[in-house]
Amino acid sequence: MNLQSLANAIFPNIDKNPKFYIDKYPKRNLKEGAKVTRYAPSPTGFQHIGGVFSALIDERIATQSEGVFFLRIEDTDQKREVEGAIEDTIKTMHKFGLDFTEGMTGDNTSKGDYGPYRQSERSEIYKTFAKDLIAKGLAYPCFCTSEDLEKLRENQISEKLTPGYYGEYASCRNLSTEEALEKINNGERYIIRLKSPGNSEKRVEFHDLIKGDISFPENNQDIVIIKSDGLPTYHFAHAIDDALMGTTTVIRGEEWLSSLPIHVQLFDVLRFEKPEYAHTPTIMKQDGGSKRKLSKRKDAESAVSYYDEEGYPMISVIEYLLNIINSTFEEWREENPFADYHEFKVSLDKMSKSGALFDIVKLNDVSKNVICRLKADVVYDYYTNWAKEYNKEMYELVTSNENMCKEVFNIDKEGPKPRKDFAKWNDVKEKIFFFFDELFKNDGIDNIELPKKVELTEAQRIIAAYSKAYNFNTDKDTWFEELKAVAVELGYATDRKAFKKDPEAYKGMVSDVAGSVRAALTHRANTPDLYTIMQIMGEEKVKTRFNEFISL
Ligand code: GLU
């Protein structure tokens, strides 16, 4: 009995050979240096921000080099699959400006000549290569049960040996073809293992595009390549898919780095040309004194949906991720405040080698800078789009006061130092609520922020006097002169030095008078320019607010 008959008994329906597939997927016709990258999620339905991080690197590296960026669905663990997850992935990536040039285009559709792009539809391909390895004596069926393996492990641990299925401990390695066939004919369950040619005493050198030069012991474990359900393991599928699909650069999370010895070996055994690898750092979060992985269970910000709900413009998230990818992005952005982020060149070798820290405070900073660069009309469009879905009340108020809102969004925008009020659309309501009587009415008296040393009754005295003197139709300088005149009349200093010299002689500073006006109109101590607010509110609203304040 020869090995070919064993291979035929295991895969009776496989009638192709590896050459068929190697010829079917020829080398891609791309320009010199073009990179082929892929985003390869499992369709579990949860869109993790780490996925956008990965896909962004893939997309940038491919697009920058005029290469190909494709979507492959890794659904060999069918227990975890969720319906609609592929479409959801594509939609999510599209929202972040990440569009695939090739690969899955929907749950049942794809484009490109290197498909199928969904692993569950590639089973015949994996089996063809596994069959060939068996026929060549490079892989074999293993009939060990989980109990057998557990026993083996316990023995190895008690003898202080490296646990695993390898060398002399790989008992099914030594089954004769007849023995193996007999077990198969008896209906025993089995998996297919690689007969590892590796020696753990020897080392393999490798260059990772992010981690740099690395070396590790050769793999000597007879790893599983085909599971008992007939589907491949990640290792086997990775080698076959990335080889046949012409991936030049495998960019994936560093959790796969420890499997690299297996992958290098598989590429050799399968006689494939190896791709380049770039293992990206895991996204971490500062938690008290220590760092930990951003967790799906504990951290709301791990879900992409969080950024939608909070209303971060997608460009803010992208720019923040670019900051994590290459810290030089920040400097580039300062030098090129209005350039499109696509003009920044992502370099894998400038990426941090260890954990990437995800920090919402920094994201907010980046996002404030992004939003402050947007024109008021654009802010209005983004905001109403968001509010339509996430804050109906604000949507109604803002769209029925479009002109006023555009003026509000334009406050201090045109100058050299534009205001940075909003990091996300969910911040807008608290920053502009006072322009709307409906919202202002509901803002309780306890929320009023008066100047530090001014009591409510004193603030009311100030407003009573100021409301009589107040002129709507004046320019900013005159307006301030008039405010100062009221301050002097009420015993407030207009000159800081004079006040400092003899504080007892005054009730306070003119800033206390302005602060009281601000409190009467907005209930807040921190607002944009008061004159501008009053101009936008209009004379009538200002006067009504003054009257209401006096009678609080
Ligand atoms: N499906 C694997 C994962 O989601 C992909 C890893 C890779 O990109 O090779 O982790």
XYZ file of C-alpha atoms and ligand atoms in Angstrom:
562
model
C 0.000 0.000 0.000
C 1.383 3.384 -0.833
C 0.750 6.831 0.561
C -1.267 7.844 -2.483
C -3.886 5.231 -1.616
C -4.084 6.649 1.899
C -4.501 10.142 0.446
C -7.236 8.839 -1.887
C -9.033 7.111 0.962
C -9.033 10.315 3.010
C -10.009 12.641 0.156
C -11.868 10.433 -2.390
C -13.613 13.382 -4.005
C -10.583 15.562 -4.556
C -9.579 15.236 -8.186
C -7.351 18.270 -8.621
C -3.727 18.770 -7.714
C -1.869 21.815 -6.322
C -0.600 22.739 -9.775
C -4.186 23.270 -10.916
C -4.634 26.041 -8.344
C -1.168 27.478 -8.725
C -1.871 27.887 -12.450
C -5.378 29.162 -11.817
C -4.109 32.097 -9.750
C -1.127 33.505 -11.626
C 1.186 36.152 -10.262
C -0.567 39.494 -10.202
C 0.338 41.994 -12.827
C 1.224 44.968 -10.662
C 3.840 47.642 -10.880
C 7.173 47.082 -9.167
C 6.891 47.560 -5.418
C 3.079 47.401 -5.305
C 1.841 45.749 -2.123
C -1.050 43.344 -1.830
C -2.606 43.414 1.629
C -5.704 41.931 3.088
C -8.103 42.477 5.932
C -9.103 39.033 7.143
C -11.728 39.166 9.883
C -13.782 36.359 11.304
C -17.459 37.230 10.839
C -18.388 37.388 14.514
C -20.514 40.501 14.106
C -18.572 42.648 16.568
C -16.736 45.548 14.975
C -13.733 46.232 17.216
C -11.836 49.504 16.827
C -8.731 47.303 16.457
C -10.254 46.093 13.183
C -10.379 49.635 11.817
C -6.799 50.137 13.038
C -5.653 47.021 11.146
C -7.661 47.722 8.020
C -6.386 51.306 7.935
C -2.781 50.096 7.914
C -3.602 47.515 5.224
C -5.407 50.045 3.094
C -2.701 52.721 3.389
C 0.142 50.313 2.590
C -1.729 48.954 -0.443
C -2.989 52.279 -1.765
C 0.283 54.144 -1.195
C 2.044 51.595 -3.374
C -0.765 51.334 -5.969
C -1.378 47.763 -4.916
C -4.433 45.755 -3.891
C -6.348 45.754 -0.618
C -8.762 42.856 -0.370
C -11.274 41.458 2.075
C -11.080 37.795 2.970
C -13.562 36.289 5.376
C -12.073 33.776 7.772
C -15.104 31.735 8.691
C -13.652 28.326 9.396
C -14.911 28.519 12.964
C -18.542 28.355 12.005
C -19.832 28.287 15.563
C -18.867 31.929 15.933
C -20.473 33.142 12.753
C -23.183 35.806 12.853
C -25.541 36.528 9.977
C -25.045 39.822 8.183
C -21.563 40.242 9.701
C -19.819 40.469 6.328
C -22.084 43.228 5.094
C -21.669 44.989 8.416
C -17.869 44.804 8.124
C -17.946 46.243 4.615
C -20.325 49.023 5.679
C -18.212 49.882 8.710
C -14.997 50.018 6.737
C -16.649 52.075 4.027
C -17.757 54.596 6.616
C -14.111 55.034 7.593
C -13.143 55.545 3.978
C -11.669 52.054 3.724
C -12.882 50.461 0.520
C -11.674 47.103 -0.680
C -10.359 46.781 -4.207
C -11.097 43.064 -4.250
C -12.720 40.347 -2.189
C -16.074 39.881 -0.538
C -18.609 42.540 -1.474
C -21.541 41.134 0.469
C -22.612 38.006 2.331
C -22.846 36.082 -0.933
C -20.960 38.175 -3.445
C -17.383 39.034 -4.241
C -15.220 40.632 -6.914
C -11.738 39.785 -8.158
C -9.967 36.851 -9.814
C -8.397 35.281 -6.749
C -11.527 33.994 -5.030
C -13.423 32.492 -3.434
C -12.629 35.084 -0.788
C -14.479 33.272 1.935
C -12.654 30.391 3.563
C -15.721 28.194 3.957
C -15.959 28.180 0.159
C -12.329 27.184 -0.298
C -12.505 23.830 1.378
C -11.708 21.958 -1.823
C -8.532 23.974 -2.243
C -7.295 23.202 1.279
C -8.118 19.547 0.832
C -6.221 19.417 -2.456
C -3.068 20.660 -0.780
C -3.571 18.417 2.260
C -4.090 15.417 -0.005
C -0.866 16.206 -1.821
C 1.060 16.510 1.459
C -0.286 13.134 2.610
C 0.682 11.524 -0.678
C 4.183 12.937 -0.245
C 4.424 11.706 3.336
C 4.521 15.288 4.663
C 1.211 15.036 6.524
C -0.736 12.211 8.112
C -4.038 11.357 9.763
C -4.010 11.386 13.556
C -6.574 9.311 15.455
C -5.675 10.395 18.971
C -8.643 11.391 21.091
C -8.653 14.451 23.325
C -8.167 12.086 26.286
C -5.073 10.608 24.619
C -3.693 14.080 24.098
C -4.460 15.154 27.644
C -2.687 12.068 28.993
C 0.315 12.755 26.786
C 0.449 16.305 28.036
C 0.285 15.297 31.684
C 3.086 12.801 31.221
C 5.254 15.310 29.426
C 4.707 17.919 32.110
C 5.500 15.480 34.894
C 8.708 14.539 33.070
C 9.521 18.230 32.542
C 9.339 17.873 28.783
C 7.938 20.413 26.341
C 4.308 19.416 25.980
C 2.828 18.744 22.573
C 2.516 16.381 19.660
C 5.972 16.103 18.164
C 8.844 13.767 17.359
C 8.711 10.527 19.307
C 5.475 11.606 21.089
C 3.610 11.959 17.813
C 2.381 8.360 17.918
C 0.218 8.466 14.785
C 3.251 9.567 12.789
C 4.484 6.021 12.936
C 1.307 4.247 11.916
C 1.785 2.272 8.753
C -0.419 3.092 5.788
C -2.294 -0.180 6.383
C -2.919 0.654 10.045
C -4.157 4.111 9.161
C -6.436 2.763 6.421
C -7.853 0.165 8.756
C -8.750 2.820 11.323
C -10.350 4.939 8.640
C -12.361 1.957 7.376
C -13.437 1.254 10.956
C -14.914 4.737 11.094
C -12.466 6.173 13.643
C -12.432 9.973 13.742
C -9.255 11.733 12.724
C -7.617 15.000 11.919
C -4.725 15.743 9.566
C -1.397 16.794 11.014
C 1.707 18.195 9.390
C 4.740 15.942 9.800
C 6.963 18.731 11.021
C 10.469 18.642 9.566
C 11.584 21.184 12.191
C 14.208 20.844 14.871
C 13.669 22.977 17.951
C 17.426 23.116 18.541
C 17.793 25.124 15.343
C 16.736 28.716 14.916
C 15.019 30.561 12.085
C 15.868 34.188 11.382
C 13.161 36.474 10.209
C 12.663 40.128 9.419
C 9.363 41.591 10.538
C 8.501 44.951 8.980
C 7.495 46.352 12.376
C 9.396 44.297 14.936
C 12.629 44.235 12.955
C 14.980 41.231 12.951
C 13.729 38.365 15.023
C 14.816 34.797 15.491
C 13.031 31.863 17.047
C 13.417 28.081 17.353
C 12.086 26.057 14.448
C 8.654 24.566 14.893
C 8.819 20.863 15.658
C 5.161 20.332 16.586
C 3.008 18.279 14.252
C 0.376 20.956 14.088
C -3.168 20.231 12.921
C -3.813 21.382 9.373
C -7.303 19.933 8.787
C -9.762 19.618 11.661
C -12.194 16.744 12.145
C -14.949 18.808 10.489
C -12.843 18.845 7.310
C -12.055 22.566 7.611
C -8.515 23.904 7.826
C -6.888 25.479 10.862
C -5.933 29.137 10.719
C -2.296 28.180 10.071
C -2.981 26.039 7.024
C -5.595 28.360 5.539
C -3.318 31.360 6.051
C -0.439 29.779 4.125
C -2.592 28.581 1.242
C -4.787 31.658 0.962
C -2.060 34.243 1.196
C 0.099 32.321 -1.264
C -2.653 31.765 -3.843
C -4.135 35.225 -3.435
C -0.755 36.815 -3.985
C -0.589 38.679 -0.669
C 2.777 40.399 -0.540
C 2.475 41.788 2.976
C 0.661 40.051 5.798
C -0.226 42.731 8.331
C -1.851 41.246 11.413
C -1.951 41.493 15.191
C 1.134 40.588 17.202
C -0.788 37.752 18.855
C 0.158 35.804 15.704
C 3.876 36.451 16.061
C 4.430 33.313 18.136
C 2.895 31.232 15.331
C 5.343 32.584 12.784
C 7.675 29.527 13.055
C 4.721 27.353 12.032
C 3.811 29.611 9.142
C 7.350 29.877 7.828
C 7.557 26.099 7.926
C 4.222 25.645 6.154
C 5.265 27.974 3.343
C 8.435 25.897 2.941
C 6.683 22.537 3.029
C 4.095 23.769 0.539
C 6.887 25.252 -1.597
C 5.331 28.678 -1.612
C 7.167 31.955 -1.716
C 6.877 33.591 1.711
C 5.132 36.956 2.060
C 6.540 39.791 4.156
C 5.084 40.034 7.646
C 4.227 43.029 9.788
C 2.918 42.265 13.280
C 1.061 45.253 14.667
C 1.113 46.107 18.375
C -1.977 45.300 20.405
C -4.194 48.217 21.311
C -3.826 48.789 25.038
C -5.523 50.997 27.558
C -4.151 52.631 30.678
C -6.074 51.264 33.646
C -4.893 52.797 36.885
C -1.179 52.111 37.164
C -1.070 49.389 34.538
C -1.796 48.818 30.891
C -4.142 46.182 29.569
C -5.700 45.102 26.308
C -8.686 47.171 25.178
C -11.469 44.793 26.087
C -14.690 44.109 24.268
C -16.393 43.330 27.557
C -15.097 46.169 29.748
C -14.441 49.098 27.425
C -17.240 50.782 25.517
C -14.648 52.433 23.273
C -13.552 49.041 21.918
C -16.708 48.931 19.769
C -16.834 50.913 16.558
C -20.490 51.703 17.300
C -19.331 53.781 20.302
C -17.780 56.362 17.961
C -21.013 56.623 16.008
C -23.109 57.015 19.095
C -20.835 59.638 20.628
C -20.575 61.375 17.295
C -16.870 61.401 16.535
C -16.409 62.404 12.911
C -14.899 59.387 11.182
C -11.985 61.519 10.081
C -11.133 62.214 13.752
C -10.969 58.510 14.498
C -8.823 57.916 11.416
C -6.461 60.762 12.300
C -6.208 59.508 15.849
C -5.399 56.003 14.626
C -2.794 57.456 12.274
C -1.230 59.074 15.349
C -0.990 55.657 16.962
C 0.341 54.086 13.773
C 3.055 56.695 13.244
C 3.719 59.235 15.978
C 5.192 61.497 13.278
C 1.641 62.101 12.035
C 1.068 64.766 14.693
C 3.977 66.875 13.495
C 2.947 66.375 9.877
C -0.567 67.530 10.730
C 0.761 70.670 12.434
C 2.829 71.484 9.369
C 0.007 70.673 6.973
C -3.148 71.694 8.821
C -5.437 71.499 5.814
C -3.904 68.621 3.869
C -5.865 65.442 3.227
C -4.644 62.682 5.546
C -4.084 60.458 2.501
C -1.062 62.637 1.709
C 0.685 61.398 4.851
C 2.834 58.374 4.119
C 2.408 55.540 6.610
C 5.674 53.704 7.353
C 5.568 50.333 9.027
C 9.128 50.663 10.293
C 8.210 53.807 12.245
C 5.506 52.021 14.158
C 5.871 51.390 17.876
C 7.145 47.869 18.467
C 5.264 47.390 21.701
C 1.665 48.027 22.782
C -0.155 50.938 21.206
C -1.866 53.007 23.869
C -5.431 53.984 23.159
C -6.306 57.188 24.954
C -9.692 58.894 24.701
C -8.278 62.188 25.991
C -5.856 62.271 23.083
C -8.619 61.254 20.684
C -10.671 64.196 21.963
C -7.748 66.540 21.346
C -7.275 65.262 17.823
C -10.994 65.463 17.175
C -11.260 69.050 18.465
C -8.552 69.994 16.009
C -10.338 68.198 13.205
C -13.688 69.845 13.973
C -12.245 73.312 14.463
C -10.821 73.172 10.941
C -14.258 72.449 9.440
C -16.329 75.307 8.033
C -19.516 76.150 9.928
C -21.715 74.819 7.109
C -19.878 71.497 7.220
C -20.186 71.325 11.001
C -23.908 71.957 10.573
C -24.250 69.121 8.058
C -22.228 66.652 10.121
C -24.083 67.589 13.275
C -27.571 67.338 11.832
C -26.692 64.001 10.247
C -25.603 62.684 13.600
C -28.462 64.247 15.559
C -31.036 62.841 13.158
C -30.066 59.412 14.399
C -28.893 59.977 17.942
C -30.597 63.096 19.303
C -33.988 63.785 17.777
C -34.684 66.770 20.040
C -31.514 68.548 18.933
C -32.192 67.613 15.340
C -35.577 69.348 15.442
C -34.216 72.420 17.225
C -31.150 72.818 15.055
C -32.853 72.253 11.708
C -35.651 74.649 12.554
C -33.056 77.306 13.441
C -30.616 76.632 10.649
C -29.333 80.163 10.137
C -28.823 80.811 13.802
C -27.038 77.497 14.264
C -24.681 78.185 11.408
C -23.800 81.483 13.083
C -23.284 79.634 16.360
C -21.018 77.077 14.709
C -19.104 79.938 13.146
C -18.256 81.707 16.420
C -14.520 82.382 16.533
C -13.918 80.055 13.634
C -12.334 82.314 11.086
C -9.522 83.713 13.242
C -6.005 82.305 13.549
C -6.923 80.432 16.738
C -10.336 78.918 16.153
C -12.316 77.750 19.178
C -12.079 74.077 20.026
C -15.426 73.494 21.671
C -16.409 70.126 20.322
C -14.610 66.799 20.308
C -17.753 64.948 19.264
C -21.298 65.759 18.316
C -22.560 64.588 21.667
C -20.766 67.622 23.195
C -22.693 70.123 21.126
C -25.908 70.276 23.136
C -24.219 71.303 26.389
C -22.187 73.956 24.560
C -25.050 75.603 22.682
C -28.209 74.767 24.644
C -28.648 78.327 25.887
C -29.464 79.582 22.410
C -32.702 77.607 22.579
C -35.425 78.798 24.968
C -36.823 75.258 25.187
C -33.571 73.910 26.580
C -32.641 76.979 28.574
C -35.950 76.855 30.485
C -35.163 73.364 31.687
C -31.699 74.210 32.910
C -32.274 74.450 36.657
C -31.292 77.378 38.828
C -28.715 75.128 40.514
C -26.795 74.937 37.273
C -26.199 78.662 37.051
C -22.487 79.400 37.169
C -21.963 82.858 38.686
C -18.603 84.639 38.915
C -16.756 83.386 41.994
C -17.384 86.272 44.355
C -20.805 87.338 43.099
C -23.967 86.223 44.903
C -27.191 85.727 42.968
C -28.795 88.882 44.448
C -25.779 90.967 43.453
C -25.826 89.456 39.968
C -29.507 90.380 39.739
C -28.700 93.977 40.812
C -26.075 94.090 38.050
C -28.483 92.779 35.427
C -31.220 95.197 36.516
C -28.843 98.119 35.962
C -27.290 96.724 32.812
C -30.565 95.870 31.125
C -31.533 99.527 31.273
C -28.262 100.662 29.737
C -27.976 97.869 27.179
C -27.936 98.774 23.491
C -28.238 96.043 20.903
C -27.193 98.062 17.870
C -23.603 98.847 18.728
C -20.255 97.534 17.678
C -18.167 95.451 20.011
C -15.990 98.289 21.337
C -18.915 100.565 22.123
C -20.727 97.641 23.696
C -17.807 97.072 26.026
C -17.518 100.765 26.882
C -21.177 100.755 27.839
C -20.692 97.656 29.970
C -17.764 99.343 31.692
C -19.845 102.419 32.388
C -22.437 100.284 34.186
C -19.639 98.545 36.114
C -18.255 101.868 37.327
C -21.699 103.095 38.280
C -22.207 99.946 40.406
C -18.814 100.258 42.115
C -16.717 97.826 40.056
C -13.170 98.521 38.932
C -12.329 98.653 35.240
C -8.619 98.790 35.793
C -6.905 95.713 37.199
C -4.003 97.628 38.729
C -6.265 100.060 40.537
C -8.296 97.143 41.852
C -5.215 95.253 43.048
C -3.921 98.321 44.827
C -7.086 98.903 46.789
C -9.528 95.973 46.506
C -11.635 97.236 49.405
C -12.589 100.307 47.413
C -14.477 98.199 44.852
C -17.181 95.570 44.725
C -15.100 93.634 42.214
C -13.827 93.844 38.657
C -15.640 94.611 35.433
C -15.157 90.907 34.634
C -17.632 90.148 37.430
C -20.168 92.353 35.704
C -19.545 90.650 32.355
C -19.668 87.269 34.119
C -23.053 88.094 35.579
C -24.363 89.046 32.137
C -22.977 85.779 30.830
C -24.679 83.849 33.639
C -28.012 85.556 32.975
C -27.873 84.715 29.278
C -26.242 81.301 29.273
C -26.094 79.987 32.856
C -22.478 79.078 32.116
C -19.136 80.652 33.033
C -17.296 79.247 30.054
C -18.741 80.324 26.739
C -17.569 81.881 23.512
C -17.395 85.663 23.167
C -20.270 87.327 25.020
C -20.844 90.129 22.515
C -21.165 87.580 19.698
C -23.572 85.468 21.723
C -25.754 88.522 22.352
C -25.683 89.447 18.682
C -26.777 85.967 17.681
C -29.499 85.798 20.338
C -30.951 89.101 19.202
C -32.258 91.984 21.272
C -35.541 90.456 22.240
C -34.158 87.194 23.574
C -31.441 89.041 25.503
C -33.960 91.341 27.153
C -36.291 88.469 28.006
C -33.416 86.556 29.566
C -32.457 89.604 31.640
C -36.018 89.983 32.903
C -36.270 86.319 33.746
C -32.973 86.451 35.578
C -33.990 89.433 37.671
C -37.143 87.673 38.789
C -35.519 84.324 39.626
N -8.926 35.911 11.119
C -7.737 36.295 11.828
C -8.135 37.176 12.980
O -9.221 37.712 12.951
C -6.872 37.094 10.877
C -5.460 37.188 11.232
C -4.713 37.575 9.949
O -4.889 38.705 9.507
O -4.031 36.739 9.423
O -7.406 37.310 13.921
